[in-house]
Amino acid sequence: MTADTISTILVSGIVLGSVYALMASGLSLVWTTLGIFNFAHGALMTLGAYMAWTISDAAGLDLWLAAGIAIAVAAVIGVGILMERLLIRPFYDRRDILLITVMTTLAAMIFLEKGMQLAWGARLKQLRPIVPGNVNLLGTTISAQEALIVVLAPVLLGLLWFFLRNSRIGRGIRAVGQNPAAAKLIGIDVSGLFIVTFALSAGLAALTGILLGSVRLVTPTFGAEPLVKALIIVIFGGLGSLGGTIAAAYLIGLLEAALIFFIGIYWAPSMIFVLLIAILLIRPQGLLGKVER
Amino acid sequence: MKPKAHALELRELRAGYDAYDVLQGISLHVGAGERVGLFGPNGHGKTTLLNAISKIIVPRSGSVSFMGEALESLSARRIVERGLIHVPQANQLFPDMEIMETLELAAFTERARRDRNANLDYVLGLFPRLAERRRQQCKTLSGGERQMLSIGVGLMCAPRMLMLDEPTLGLSPKLKQELASAIGEISKRGIPLLLIEQDISFVLSLVDRMYFVDHGEIAREIDRGSDVDHEEIMDMYFGGHAAP
């Protein structure tokens, strides 16, 4: 294996890992706090990309790019909050909330995908890159936009980590995830923080979509593949640990890059599943997850 | 002589789970600065009573007032804001959080945040062991330490009244003694207490008055002054109606 090969695998693995880390952290946050999986997370990502495309393309000015991003993220956060209200909140007191919300969020995913198809059509779209041109990273050339993703992902995840660790609301979110009854008894507004969590997660999904929308082509099912990867990553990283999720995201990104290089793009996704199953047989609690009770 | 404004007053409170009423109409009061005990067999509604007061469950009927204010329309969070603090039984707290983080977080309401530093000093002075282990995660604490942290969390909420649910459950006699003196210390600050306890001698040493809860009702009220002997209490516990 030449140095060139290693560099290619490493760089494309890190690009993939960055995208997955952004996607999976939002999914993981909702899982640890609300105890549900949001299957519409990928559709929220797609919605972010379409919104940003509409706003920035119509304006056609660089100035509008930032505004487009901000408005798109805000709109997706709004949709996320609406989803929490309509599809998750009515079931909080039910024991089978996990299964019910699999159905409701899957329904939301289909609804959003079809809605986006109606609104934006099936024609492929691509966002203008936030930063144009190419960059040389470790001897491999990638687009500057991909480099931006590689740089932004750790920054955003670092901010998220800092927020959860040190801010009053962030600590409250962790408390609500770990023991909602005890959180209530110290005066925390549990359902209020559920909304904040969902909003944060939707915002992360939108940003991922906007960043990726100029690297890949945007279609109504643009978010489906990243969603499946993010699901794998959250389970693989060990349910309930943000650190584990992020580590797993980069690991799976690198693994996928290596598999694509060696066995081709056709079999790589299924091989990831095979490896995941094998690893979960040995470590049922996931990569960094702790054994429950 | 009863004080004029009670800290806490319940009238005919009914509550339960699903179709079953655990509380069959409870009326009781806790005076300003008073320490009141609740005792009685397990499964007869003591914990349910505290849950109904703090709105962990919603009462079916009856009224609760705190410092003269009706609590019916208030949520759990608003009740904490008012300063009526419930320290639940065997509280697991937040497993992955450190002691200091937990204590700081517990001063969550606007009012509690104002007194955060003073209360933190007070809690760490009361339970030096928590100060020694400030970076330790809740899930790694022993039963006694967790109970101390639980009470500490209650104190960080800036209580105007504390309701403690079996603070010494499953602890060694030595630890029980330690907690008893801490609770005595807290009540010296004039904070009214409602204390659930199974250990009669423990509860007698800490309270001014007791209610005996049986089958979801107040079966008896016992003043510390009135001489109730140990045997009589045992009779109440074990369904002593048959006793001569």
Coordinates of C-alpha atoms in Angstrom, one line a residue, chain A residues 165, chain B residues 97-100 130-137:
Chain A
R165 CA -21.1 20.1 30.3
Chain B
M97 CA -23.0 13.6 37.0
E98 CA -20.4 14.5 39.5
I99 CA -21.3 15.6 43.1
M100 CA -20.4 19.2 42.6
L130 CA -19.4 15.3 49.8
A131 CA -16.7 18.0 49.7
E132 CA -14.0 15.3 49.7
R133 CA -15.7 13.5 46.8
R134 CA -16.7 16.5 44.8
R135 CA -15.6 15.0 41.4
Q136 CA -17.1 11.6 42.0
Q137 CA -20.0 10.5 39.8

